[in-house]
Amino acid sequence: MKNFKIFKGLVRKEFLHILRDWRSLTMLLGIPIVLVLLFGSVMTMEIKDANIAVVDHAKDHDSKELINLISTSEFFKLVKYLDTSDEIDEEFKKGTIRMAFVFDKDFGYKLHHEGHAQIQLIADGSKILTSPSLISYGKIIINKHIASKNPPSRAGYYIIPTVRMMYNKNLNGRYMTVPGIMSTVILLVGALMTSLSITKEKELGTLELLLSTPINRFLIMFAKIVPYLITSFISALSIIWAAKYVFEVPVSGSMGLLLLNTVLYILTALALGLLISTFANSQLTAMMITMTLLMLPTEVLSGMTFPTDSLPVVLQWLGKLLPSTWFNIISKGILLQGAKGGSLFFETAMLVIMVMVFYFWSVIRFKPRLQ
Amino acid sequence: MRIIRFIIVKEFIQIFRNPLLVLIILSQPFIQVLLLGTAGGDINYASVYVVDEDLSSTSREIISKMKGSDFFDIRGAALTMDEAYKVMEYKNINLIVHFPPNFEKKLIKEHSSKVQLVTNAIDAITASLTYAYSSEIIGAVNKDVAIKWSKKSLSNKAATVSIPYSYWYNRALISQYIMVPAMCVAMVVMITILLSGMNIVKEKEIGTMEQLNVTPMRKTHFIMGKIIPVWIINIVLLAIGLILSSLVFHVPVVGSLWLVFFLSGVVMFLLLAVGVLISVISNTQQQAMFFTFFIIMIFVIFGDFITPIDNMPSWGKAMAELNPQAYYSRMIHLVITKGSGIKDILPDLLKVSGLTFATLAVSLWIFNKKD
Amino acid sequence: MSQPEKTYSISVENLTKKFDDFVAVDKITFNVQKGEIFGFLGANGAGKTTAMRMLIGVLEPTSGKGQVAGYDIFKNSRKLKKHIGYMSQKFSLYDDLTAKENMRFFGGIYGLTNKEISSRTKELLTHFGMEHIEKERVSSLPLGWKQKLAFCTALMHKPDVVFLDEPTSGVDPSIRRQFWEMIYETAEGGVTVLVTTHNMDEAEYCHRISMMVAGKMITVDTPQNLKDKYKLETMGEVFLHLARGYEKEHAITAS
């Protein structure tokens, strides 16, 4: 009971501290949701109206028909007719086009009389994220058009693939990126808040003072993170709201389970921040460590943008050390796959282990050093 | 000038007095460039489960073709679809290939038969690639089957178009050639803003700013003295990053290396101006931390790094016009990958300089107003 | 440029600072002679610090006149800053630099040459018996030594006037004595010292003191004269007497 009273007192003190600085509080609650809204709105791999150029050496009926088809498709927008292939380089260097279609001389003649013609597709190899899709869309349009011109043959055998897109019928890219940015933002804000505020107390010497009192260290440290647990939970709620109502990510599984896991994940973030603060010797180093270890790594390694399976093995293992990797699986599982607790047992267990390790390790490192 | 030198010396002494900080700064190229540079944006992998209720030679042929491709990794087989769905939920496999009973019989009798492909579409890009590659394999099997079972050759009558494609500037579409320079850019952006954003506000927090205000030192001198060390540090980091990119990743530099450093130096001043602005509008390091985190995230989101600007809605493209990282990344890729010269990047350089002066002017104005 | 009259080191007339409607400093007038130790007394919030901030050129006065070390505080704040030293209430040297590095840095900021910096550093540290801390990091020094070092740093560029804002708050009495000895020695060398304090014992050390209540300067005199005038034993009693009297008078006129 006495401990609880002390605990309450400590929590209240921390809270007042946060509430007093309204500027930080606004940012604490506002930044996560703003980032999720911005990122969710602009992050898309869908190709629409990509600027293209055409080099038409044939200028016949067939090439014109196909060019017309390409330029009216939703994927492409024809911005330039070029006379030679050399001009493509200039356009690429100016950044005016993203792809070029080159039609051979006598395209139509070859197609009808030789049964074979050629169209060359040229994309910008410096845009690795989008160029392959451009090429494949280009191929699809051309192939469809040519196939429609050929009379259907009855002689062959056809294995017809029927496709079922599980969890994301319309192949909406946001289903992957919105949960991804959510985990990145929660992790970074949580870890930054705790690591900086604890390091500041270290700098000021107030933490040393508190730790040298007979109050249980585990209690002191927990009291330090409770207020941030609450503020982080509020911003997590706002993010989940945005995911559901703004980006229309379905919540197929149990919301309760998701919230429970979110709390667990926030605790992991805060405990990690705590651990970082035991190593940092100034607020600047705390921020540098947190940003270095978490910002780009979570964006690249935890499945926010690139599927983790396609990473090199070393990076896959490093990714497994990041809490966000596990939370990504959990949140996508619950939101999109309707996963029950059982199927996520391993991932949840990983988060629990991480909280434990981070928390106990930091409390042990925070031994009061009496001189 | 002499005064600026005194400030610079002081800054360097302070940085080198903190070995942890030096370690974190110097580790940047190794963590962000060497480690994360190996993460490609390319998707080259899909895990597959097979439900073969037919067990015929045709179904086996399709499976063995998939096994033979680099893209598919057959993880196992299930007897029923229910079982396979469970695996998809628990282990996050990408694709289930389902051959219904009498798949082959039907194919022989009716000349067409269906195979079911169930893809995990949470990651829309992987899902569509998975579909494209499996269709390709099935198409190949179609041809084989036709040759095997019918005496007539079929496809000769139909006209075909071959669609060769190429990726310019990066023919093999090696993602590291693009990712490694992009990581250098991301590193420089992050470290420049981090080091400058927290720097001036620290002097406010510890009270030395008050002392400096009583000296005849000019504020512009002070700011110059503060940002030049960060500029030097980042030039060094960039050099290490580029050395790594050439030694380890063999990233070809088509354009001039001097131009790379020149444009980096120019962009760094814009980033430093942003850092200074953060410093003057914050009262505490904690507030500066929030601003810094927010700004860096925004720069990444609109920075063509993991979110292609090309695919963004027009307002996103407009935001990118104000983003130093977008300019930096575009210019670096132009020079390193495409070999552009100063003339090609001049418009961007001018815009960057304009933004630099505007940001610095605003910062100085606020700084002077707030004593 | 004509050299202004140097009869007074500080001369202030009807100096006023308003923040919106709040009058922080209300028409204060006083003169300080060269080499004099002049005390600003008053409770917290009486306007001492605001007044001092105007005199050191970091806060622009609303109205009135003022000259410090011969420079107009309205027009010449940058030139003025070259000729004054300042030690703030909050310790404000760099913790992660050594004593010498701090002095070197501030010397450089004031535009001293390398030669001047070395000789001045040595001179000050020897003069005040602080040679042994030269290479110590400031963070490892006890508070009293930090304050002494801050004082030395404020003297690096040989200022005509030194402003000390609550210089001895938080240090123990023995260090306080040593500190005042430093102030006396400095004043004897012809440097004018303006010091704020709310410690009434310290007020006794000043040559002359002024008392501020609610932004007004209610009296300026030597400590001895004030004690004689009101027939009181200590400066603390004098201050209480004056402050109460002022408040009473104020209450009457207000009602």
mmCIF file of C-alpha atoms in Angstrom, chain A residues 67-340:
data_model
loop_
_atom_site.group_PDB
_atom_site.id
_atom_site.type_symbol
_atom_site.label_atom_id
_atom_site.label_comp_id
_atom_site.label_asym_id
_atom_site.label_seq_id
_atom_site.Cartn_x
_atom_site.Cartn_y
_atom_site.Cartn_z
ATOM 1 C CA ILE A 67 -0.284 3.694 -79.330
ATOM 2 C CA ASN A 68 -3.816 4.939 -79.032
ATOM 3 C CA LEU A 69 -4.657 2.012 -76.786
ATOM 4 C CA ILE A 70 -1.605 2.602 -74.611
ATOM 5 C CA SER A 71 -2.162 6.314 -74.212
ATOM 6 C CA THR A 72 -5.799 5.922 -73.283
ATOM 7 C CA SER A 73 -5.075 3.301 -70.633
ATOM 8 C CA GLU A 74 -5.235 4.414 -67.039
ATOM 9 C CA PHE A 75 -1.580 3.556 -66.505
ATOM 10 C CA PHE A 76 0.049 5.718 -69.116
ATOM 11 C CA LYS A 77 -0.052 9.244 -70.363
ATOM 12 C CA LEU A 78 1.640 9.959 -73.664
ATOM 13 C CA VAL A 79 3.593 13.198 -73.360
ATOM 14 C CA LYS A 80 6.119 13.033 -76.193
ATOM 15 C CA TYR A 81 6.535 11.667 -79.682
ATOM 16 C CA LEU A 82 10.225 11.235 -80.321
ATOM 17 C CA ASP A 83 11.908 10.720 -83.663
ATOM 18 C CA THR A 84 14.926 8.704 -82.586
ATOM 19 C CA SER A 85 15.888 6.491 -79.698
ATOM 20 C CA ASP A 86 18.714 8.868 -78.819
ATOM 21 C CA GLU A 87 16.252 11.457 -77.677
ATOM 22 C CA ILE A 88 15.036 9.109 -74.975
ATOM 23 C CA ASP A 89 18.233 9.672 -73.015
ATOM 24 C CA GLU A 90 17.676 13.433 -72.983
ATOM 25 C CA GLU A 91 14.135 13.027 -71.752
ATOM 26 C CA PHE A 92 15.203 10.618 -69.016
ATOM 27 C CA LYS A 93 17.871 13.035 -67.876
ATOM 28 C CA LYS A 94 15.368 15.840 -67.713
ATOM 29 C CA GLY A 95 13.010 13.558 -65.849
ATOM 30 C CA THR A 96 10.097 14.265 -68.193
ATOM 31 C CA ILE A 97 9.293 10.634 -68.985
ATOM 32 C CA ARG A 98 9.337 7.377 -67.101
ATOM 33 C CA MET A 99 9.209 4.935 -69.973
ATOM 34 C CA ALA A 100 9.481 4.795 -73.743
ATOM 35 C CA PHE A 101 7.834 2.497 -76.287
ATOM 36 C CA VAL A 102 9.852 1.955 -79.470
ATOM 37 C CA PHE A 103 7.970 0.498 -82.484
ATOM 38 C CA ASP A 104 10.071 -1.189 -85.170
ATOM 39 C CA LYS A 105 10.035 -0.034 -88.739
ATOM 40 C CA ASP A 106 7.309 -1.819 -90.728
ATOM 41 C CA PHE A 107 5.671 -2.972 -87.532
ATOM 42 C CA GLY A 108 2.290 -3.670 -89.116
ATOM 43 C CA TYR A 109 3.731 -5.274 -92.224
ATOM 44 C CA LYS A 110 5.850 -7.673 -90.210
ATOM 45 C CA LEU A 111 2.990 -8.500 -87.925
ATOM 46 C CA HIS A 112 0.658 -9.459 -90.761
ATOM 47 C CA HIS A 113 3.047 -10.957 -93.270
ATOM 48 C CA GLU A 114 5.787 -12.455 -91.159
ATOM 49 C CA GLY A 115 3.645 -13.193 -88.177
ATOM 50 C CA HIS A 116 6.172 -11.550 -85.914
ATOM 51 C CA ALA A 117 6.969 -7.971 -84.948
ATOM 52 C CA GLN A 118 8.759 -6.174 -82.169
ATOM 53 C CA ILE A 119 8.123 -3.392 -79.718
ATOM 54 C CA GLN A 120 10.882 -2.317 -77.399
ATOM 55 C CA LEU A 121 10.161 -1.036 -73.921
ATOM 56 C CA ILE A 122 12.720 1.168 -72.205
ATOM 57 C CA ALA A 123 12.402 2.142 -68.568
ATOM 58 C CA ASP A 124 14.573 4.148 -66.193
ATOM 59 C CA GLY A 125 16.734 1.700 -64.250
ATOM 60 C CA SER A 126 17.371 4.230 -61.506
ATOM 61 C CA LYS A 127 13.761 3.875 -60.396
ATOM 62 C CA ILE A 128 13.902 0.352 -59.113
ATOM 63 C CA LEU A 129 10.668 0.621 -57.203
ATOM 64 C CA THR A 130 8.436 1.539 -60.112
ATOM 65 C CA SER A 131 10.118 0.638 -63.390
ATOM 66 C CA PRO A 132 9.448 -3.136 -63.304
ATOM 67 C CA SER A 133 5.720 -2.501 -62.832
ATOM 68 C CA LEU A 134 5.717 -0.060 -65.747
ATOM 69 C CA ILE A 135 7.281 -2.690 -67.981
ATOM 70 C CA SER A 136 4.828 -5.354 -66.928
ATOM 71 C CA TYR A 137 1.811 -3.081 -67.477
ATOM 72 C CA GLY A 138 3.151 -2.227 -70.901
ATOM 73 C CA LYS A 139 3.525 -5.886 -71.749
ATOM 74 C CA ILE A 140 0.023 -6.715 -70.521
ATOM 75 C CA ILE A 141 -1.583 -4.079 -72.738
ATOM 76 C CA ILE A 142 0.354 -5.149 -75.826
ATOM 77 C CA ASN A 143 -0.208 -8.867 -75.294
ATOM 78 C CA LYS A 144 -3.913 -8.417 -74.722
ATOM 79 C CA HIS A 145 -4.263 -6.392 -77.845
ATOM 80 C CA ILE A 146 -2.370 -8.878 -80.013
ATOM 81 C CA ALA A 147 -4.247 -11.839 -78.517
ATOM 82 C CA SER A 148 -7.577 -10.196 -79.312
ATOM 83 C CA LYS A 149 -6.516 -9.894 -82.920
ATOM 84 C CA ASN A 150 -5.731 -13.586 -83.228
ATOM 85 C CA PRO A 151 -8.661 -15.893 -83.850
ATOM 86 C CA PRO A 152 -9.284 -18.238 -80.921
ATOM 87 C CA SER A 153 -7.833 -21.638 -81.510
ATOM 88 C CA ARG A 154 -9.695 -24.769 -80.514
ATOM 89 C CA ALA A 155 -6.919 -27.194 -80.875
ATOM 90 C CA GLY A 156 -4.819 -26.418 -77.758
ATOM 91 C CA TYR A 157 -5.030 -27.332 -74.124
ATOM 92 C CA TYR A 158 -5.483 -24.583 -71.610
ATOM 93 C CA ILE A 159 -4.789 -24.653 -67.953
ATOM 94 C CA ILE A 160 -6.615 -21.640 -66.629
ATOM 95 C CA PRO A 161 -5.442 -20.168 -63.352
ATOM 96 C CA THR A 162 -8.227 -18.843 -61.188
ATOM 97 C CA VAL A 163 -6.963 -16.384 -58.653
ATOM 98 C CA ARG A 164 -8.129 -15.592 -55.229
ATOM 99 C CA MET A 165 -6.490 -12.617 -53.556
ATOM 100 C CA MET A 166 -6.731 -13.365 -49.878
ATOM 101 C CA TYR A 167 -7.181 -10.600 -47.290
ATOM 102 C CA ASN A 168 -6.908 -7.809 -49.832
ATOM 103 C CA LYS A 169 -9.199 -8.397 -52.795
ATOM 104 C CA ASN A 170 -8.476 -5.152 -54.570
ATOM 105 C CA LEU A 171 -4.747 -5.280 -54.000
ATOM 106 C CA ASN A 172 -4.833 -2.080 -52.023
ATOM 107 C CA GLY A 173 -1.246 -1.070 -51.214
ATOM 108 C CA ARG A 174 -2.316 0.738 -48.053
ATOM 109 C CA TYR A 175 -3.151 -2.529 -46.363
ATOM 110 C CA MET A 176 0.554 -3.044 -45.992
ATOM 111 C CA THR A 177 1.854 0.495 -45.568
ATOM 112 C CA VAL A 178 -0.645 1.845 -43.049
ATOM 113 C CA PRO A 179 0.028 -0.833 -40.400
ATOM 114 C CA GLY A 180 3.716 -0.398 -41.257
ATOM 115 C CA ILE A 181 3.874 3.332 -40.616
ATOM 116 C CA MET A 182 1.753 2.832 -37.504
ATOM 117 C CA SER A 183 4.329 0.526 -35.968
ATOM 118 C CA THR A 184 7.230 2.778 -36.959
ATOM 119 C CA VAL A 185 5.669 5.907 -35.513
ATOM 120 C CA ILE A 186 4.568 4.307 -32.250
ATOM 121 C CA LEU A 187 7.994 2.771 -31.710
ATOM 122 C CA LEU A 188 9.963 5.906 -32.489
ATOM 123 C CA VAL A 189 7.840 8.369 -30.571
ATOM 124 C CA GLY A 190 7.707 6.098 -27.531
ATOM 125 C CA ALA A 191 11.416 5.362 -27.494
ATOM 126 C CA LEU A 192 12.375 8.994 -28.154
ATOM 127 C CA MET A 193 10.142 10.334 -25.393
ATOM 128 C CA THR A 194 11.441 8.020 -22.697
ATOM 129 C CA SER A 195 15.077 8.058 -23.718
ATOM 130 C CA LEU A 196 15.216 11.841 -23.850
ATOM 131 C CA SER A 197 13.291 12.595 -20.705
ATOM 132 C CA ILE A 198 15.207 10.045 -18.630
ATOM 133 C CA THR A 199 18.519 11.240 -20.038
ATOM 134 C CA LYS A 200 17.551 14.790 -19.168
ATOM 135 C CA GLU A 201 16.974 13.708 -15.582
ATOM 136 C CA LYS A 202 20.351 12.032 -15.645
ATOM 137 C CA GLU A 203 21.916 15.280 -16.860
ATOM 138 C CA LEU A 204 20.175 17.270 -14.148
ATOM 139 C CA GLY A 205 21.063 14.718 -11.492
ATOM 140 C CA THR A 206 17.471 14.342 -10.295
ATOM 141 C CA LEU A 207 17.375 10.696 -11.282
ATOM 142 C CA GLU A 208 20.425 9.869 -9.184
ATOM 143 C CA LEU A 209 18.703 11.490 -6.280
ATOM 144 C CA LEU A 210 15.521 9.505 -6.764
ATOM 145 C CA LEU A 211 17.379 6.238 -7.194
ATOM 146 C CA SER A 212 19.337 6.732 -3.997
ATOM 147 C CA THR A 213 16.085 6.795 -2.009
ATOM 148 C CA PRO A 214 14.869 3.498 -0.537
ATOM 149 C CA ILE A 215 11.992 3.382 -3.047
ATOM 150 C CA ASN A 216 12.072 0.286 -5.207
ATOM 151 C CA ARG A 217 13.900 0.957 -8.457
ATOM 152 C CA PHE A 218 11.496 -1.090 -10.552
ATOM 153 C CA LEU A 219 8.692 1.054 -9.229
ATOM 154 C CA ILE A 220 10.481 4.328 -9.964
ATOM 155 C CA MET A 221 11.230 3.328 -13.516
ATOM 156 C CA PHE A 222 7.733 2.088 -14.103
ATOM 157 C CA ALA A 223 6.305 5.334 -12.758
ATOM 158 C CA LYS A 224 8.469 7.194 -15.259
ATOM 159 C CA ILE A 225 6.955 5.400 -18.207
ATOM 160 C CA VAL A 226 3.291 5.238 -17.167
ATOM 161 C CA PRO A 227 2.421 8.749 -18.406
ATOM 162 C CA TYR A 228 3.988 8.022 -21.756
ATOM 163 C CA LEU A 229 2.112 4.743 -21.884
ATOM 164 C CA ILE A 230 -1.097 6.727 -21.640
ATOM 165 C CA THR A 231 -0.172 9.424 -24.165
ATOM 166 C CA SER A 232 1.147 6.820 -26.585
ATOM 167 C CA PHE A 233 -2.015 4.794 -26.215
ATOM 168 C CA ILE A 234 -4.112 7.841 -27.043
ATOM 169 C CA SER A 235 -2.115 8.473 -30.192
ATOM 170 C CA ALA A 236 -2.254 4.771 -31.080
ATOM 171 C CA LEU A 237 -6.046 4.979 -30.839
ATOM 172 C CA SER A 238 -6.062 7.937 -33.189
ATOM 173 C CA ILE A 239 -3.887 6.027 -35.637
ATOM 174 C CA ILE A 240 -6.135 2.959 -35.543
ATOM 175 C CA TRP A 241 -9.093 5.277 -36.097
ATOM 176 C CA ALA A 242 -7.386 6.745 -39.154
ATOM 177 C CA ALA A 243 -6.498 3.301 -40.465
ATOM 178 C CA LYS A 244 -10.082 2.157 -40.169
ATOM 179 C CA TYR A 245 -12.045 5.224 -41.246
ATOM 180 C CA VAL A 246 -9.658 7.226 -43.408
ATOM 181 C CA PHE A 247 -7.769 4.466 -45.159
ATOM 182 C CA GLU A 248 -10.513 1.876 -44.889
ATOM 183 C CA VAL A 249 -8.257 -0.871 -43.679
ATOM 184 C CA PRO A 250 -10.674 -3.578 -42.492
ATOM 185 C CA VAL A 251 -10.583 -4.808 -38.920
ATOM 186 C CA SER A 252 -11.268 -8.464 -39.529
ATOM 187 C CA GLY A 253 -10.131 -9.725 -36.158
ATOM 188 C CA SER A 254 -10.855 -8.677 -32.622
ATOM 189 C CA MET A 255 -10.320 -5.000 -31.798
ATOM 190 C CA GLY A 256 -9.749 -5.929 -28.165
ATOM 191 C CA LEU A 257 -6.907 -8.224 -29.134
ATOM 192 C CA LEU A 258 -5.397 -5.481 -31.281
ATOM 193 C CA LEU A 259 -5.558 -2.928 -28.485
ATOM 194 C CA LEU A 260 -4.051 -5.377 -26.037
ATOM 195 C CA ASN A 261 -1.165 -6.019 -28.366
ATOM 196 C CA THR A 262 -0.805 -2.296 -28.990
ATOM 197 C CA VAL A 263 -0.349 -1.694 -25.267
ATOM 198 C CA LEU A 264 2.246 -4.441 -25.194
ATOM 199 C CA TYR A 265 4.022 -2.886 -28.161
ATOM 200 C CA ILE A 266 3.997 0.578 -26.591
ATOM 201 C CA LEU A 267 5.528 -0.903 -23.453
ATOM 202 C CA THR A 268 8.252 -2.432 -25.597
ATOM 203 C CA ALA A 269 8.950 0.950 -27.182
ATOM 204 C CA LEU A 270 9.094 2.708 -23.814
ATOM 205 C CA ALA A 271 11.299 0.030 -22.261
ATOM 206 C CA LEU A 272 13.621 0.296 -25.228
ATOM 207 C CA GLY A 273 13.781 4.056 -24.718
ATOM 208 C CA LEU A 274 14.594 3.423 -21.070
ATOM 209 C CA LEU A 275 17.393 1.082 -22.045
ATOM 210 C CA ILE A 276 18.815 3.592 -24.513
ATOM 211 C CA SER A 277 18.832 6.249 -21.804
ATOM 212 C CA THR A 278 21.058 4.048 -19.646
ATOM 213 C CA PHE A 279 23.701 4.216 -22.360
ATOM 214 C CA ALA A 280 23.268 7.828 -23.421
ATOM 215 C CA ASN A 281 25.209 10.589 -21.717
ATOM 216 C CA SER A 282 23.331 13.537 -23.155
ATOM 217 C CA GLN A 283 19.994 14.212 -24.759
ATOM 218 C CA LEU A 284 21.717 14.541 -28.091
ATOM 219 C CA THR A 285 23.329 11.103 -27.844
ATOM 220 C CA ALA A 286 20.001 9.629 -26.676
ATOM 221 C CA MET A 287 18.320 11.023 -29.749
ATOM 222 C CA MET A 288 21.162 9.957 -32.030
ATOM 223 C CA ILE A 289 21.127 6.383 -30.712
ATOM 224 C CA THR A 290 17.361 6.099 -30.968
ATOM 225 C CA MET A 291 17.152 7.520 -34.470
ATOM 226 C CA THR A 292 20.131 5.489 -35.704
ATOM 227 C CA LEU A 293 18.856 2.196 -34.380
ATOM 228 C CA LEU A 294 15.216 2.698 -35.126
ATOM 229 C CA MET A 295 14.355 5.122 -37.878
ATOM 230 C CA LEU A 296 15.753 3.762 -41.109
ATOM 231 C CA PRO A 297 15.995 0.180 -39.788
ATOM 232 C CA THR A 298 12.273 -0.017 -38.955
ATOM 233 C CA GLU A 299 11.383 1.526 -42.290
ATOM 234 C CA VAL A 300 13.563 -0.879 -44.231
ATOM 235 C CA LEU A 301 13.726 -4.059 -42.177
ATOM 236 C CA SER A 302 10.420 -4.576 -40.431
ATOM 237 C CA GLY A 303 8.147 -5.133 -43.380
ATOM 238 C CA MET A 304 6.770 -1.619 -43.631
ATOM 239 C CA THR A 305 7.646 -1.146 -47.276
ATOM 240 C CA PHE A 306 9.646 -4.137 -48.432
ATOM 241 C CA PRO A 307 8.487 -7.657 -47.656
ATOM 242 C CA THR A 308 10.907 -9.068 -45.096
ATOM 243 C CA ASP A 309 11.270 -12.304 -47.057
ATOM 244 C CA SER A 310 13.030 -10.531 -49.883
ATOM 245 C CA LEU A 311 15.775 -9.125 -47.652
ATOM 246 C CA PRO A 312 19.251 -10.678 -47.345
ATOM 247 C CA VAL A 313 19.407 -13.245 -44.547
ATOM 248 C CA VAL A 314 21.584 -11.077 -42.283
ATOM 249 C CA LEU A 315 19.097 -8.257 -42.496
ATOM 250 C CA GLN A 316 16.207 -10.633 -41.882
ATOM 251 C CA TRP A 317 17.858 -11.625 -38.621
ATOM 252 C CA LEU A 318 18.545 -8.016 -37.670
ATOM 253 C CA GLY A 319 14.936 -7.271 -38.469
ATOM 254 C CA LYS A 320 13.873 -9.912 -35.986
ATOM 255 C CA LEU A 321 15.576 -7.893 -33.262
ATOM 256 C CA LEU A 322 13.246 -4.970 -33.910
ATOM 257 C CA PRO A 323 9.952 -4.986 -32.017
ATOM 258 C CA SER A 324 8.282 -3.406 -35.033
ATOM 259 C CA THR A 325 8.839 -6.535 -37.129
ATOM 260 C CA TRP A 326 6.756 -8.564 -34.726
ATOM 261 C CA PHE A 327 4.115 -5.925 -34.259
ATOM 262 C CA ASN A 328 3.760 -5.614 -38.004
ATOM 263 C CA ILE A 329 2.899 -9.299 -38.254
ATOM 264 C CA ILE A 330 0.515 -8.998 -35.325
ATOM 265 C CA SER A 331 -1.303 -5.906 -36.545
ATOM 266 C CA LYS A 332 -1.629 -7.116 -40.124
ATOM 267 C CA GLY A 333 -2.719 -10.504 -38.845
ATOM 268 C CA ILE A 334 -5.495 -9.068 -36.729
ATOM 269 C CA LEU A 335 -6.560 -6.297 -39.090
ATOM 270 C CA LEU A 336 -6.456 -8.118 -42.397
ATOM 271 C CA GLN A 337 -6.359 -11.836 -41.747
ATOM 272 C CA GLY A 338 -8.722 -11.876 -38.816
ATOM 273 C CA ALA A 339 -6.150 -13.830 -36.857
ATOM 274 C CA LYS A 340 -7.038 -15.120 -33.429
#
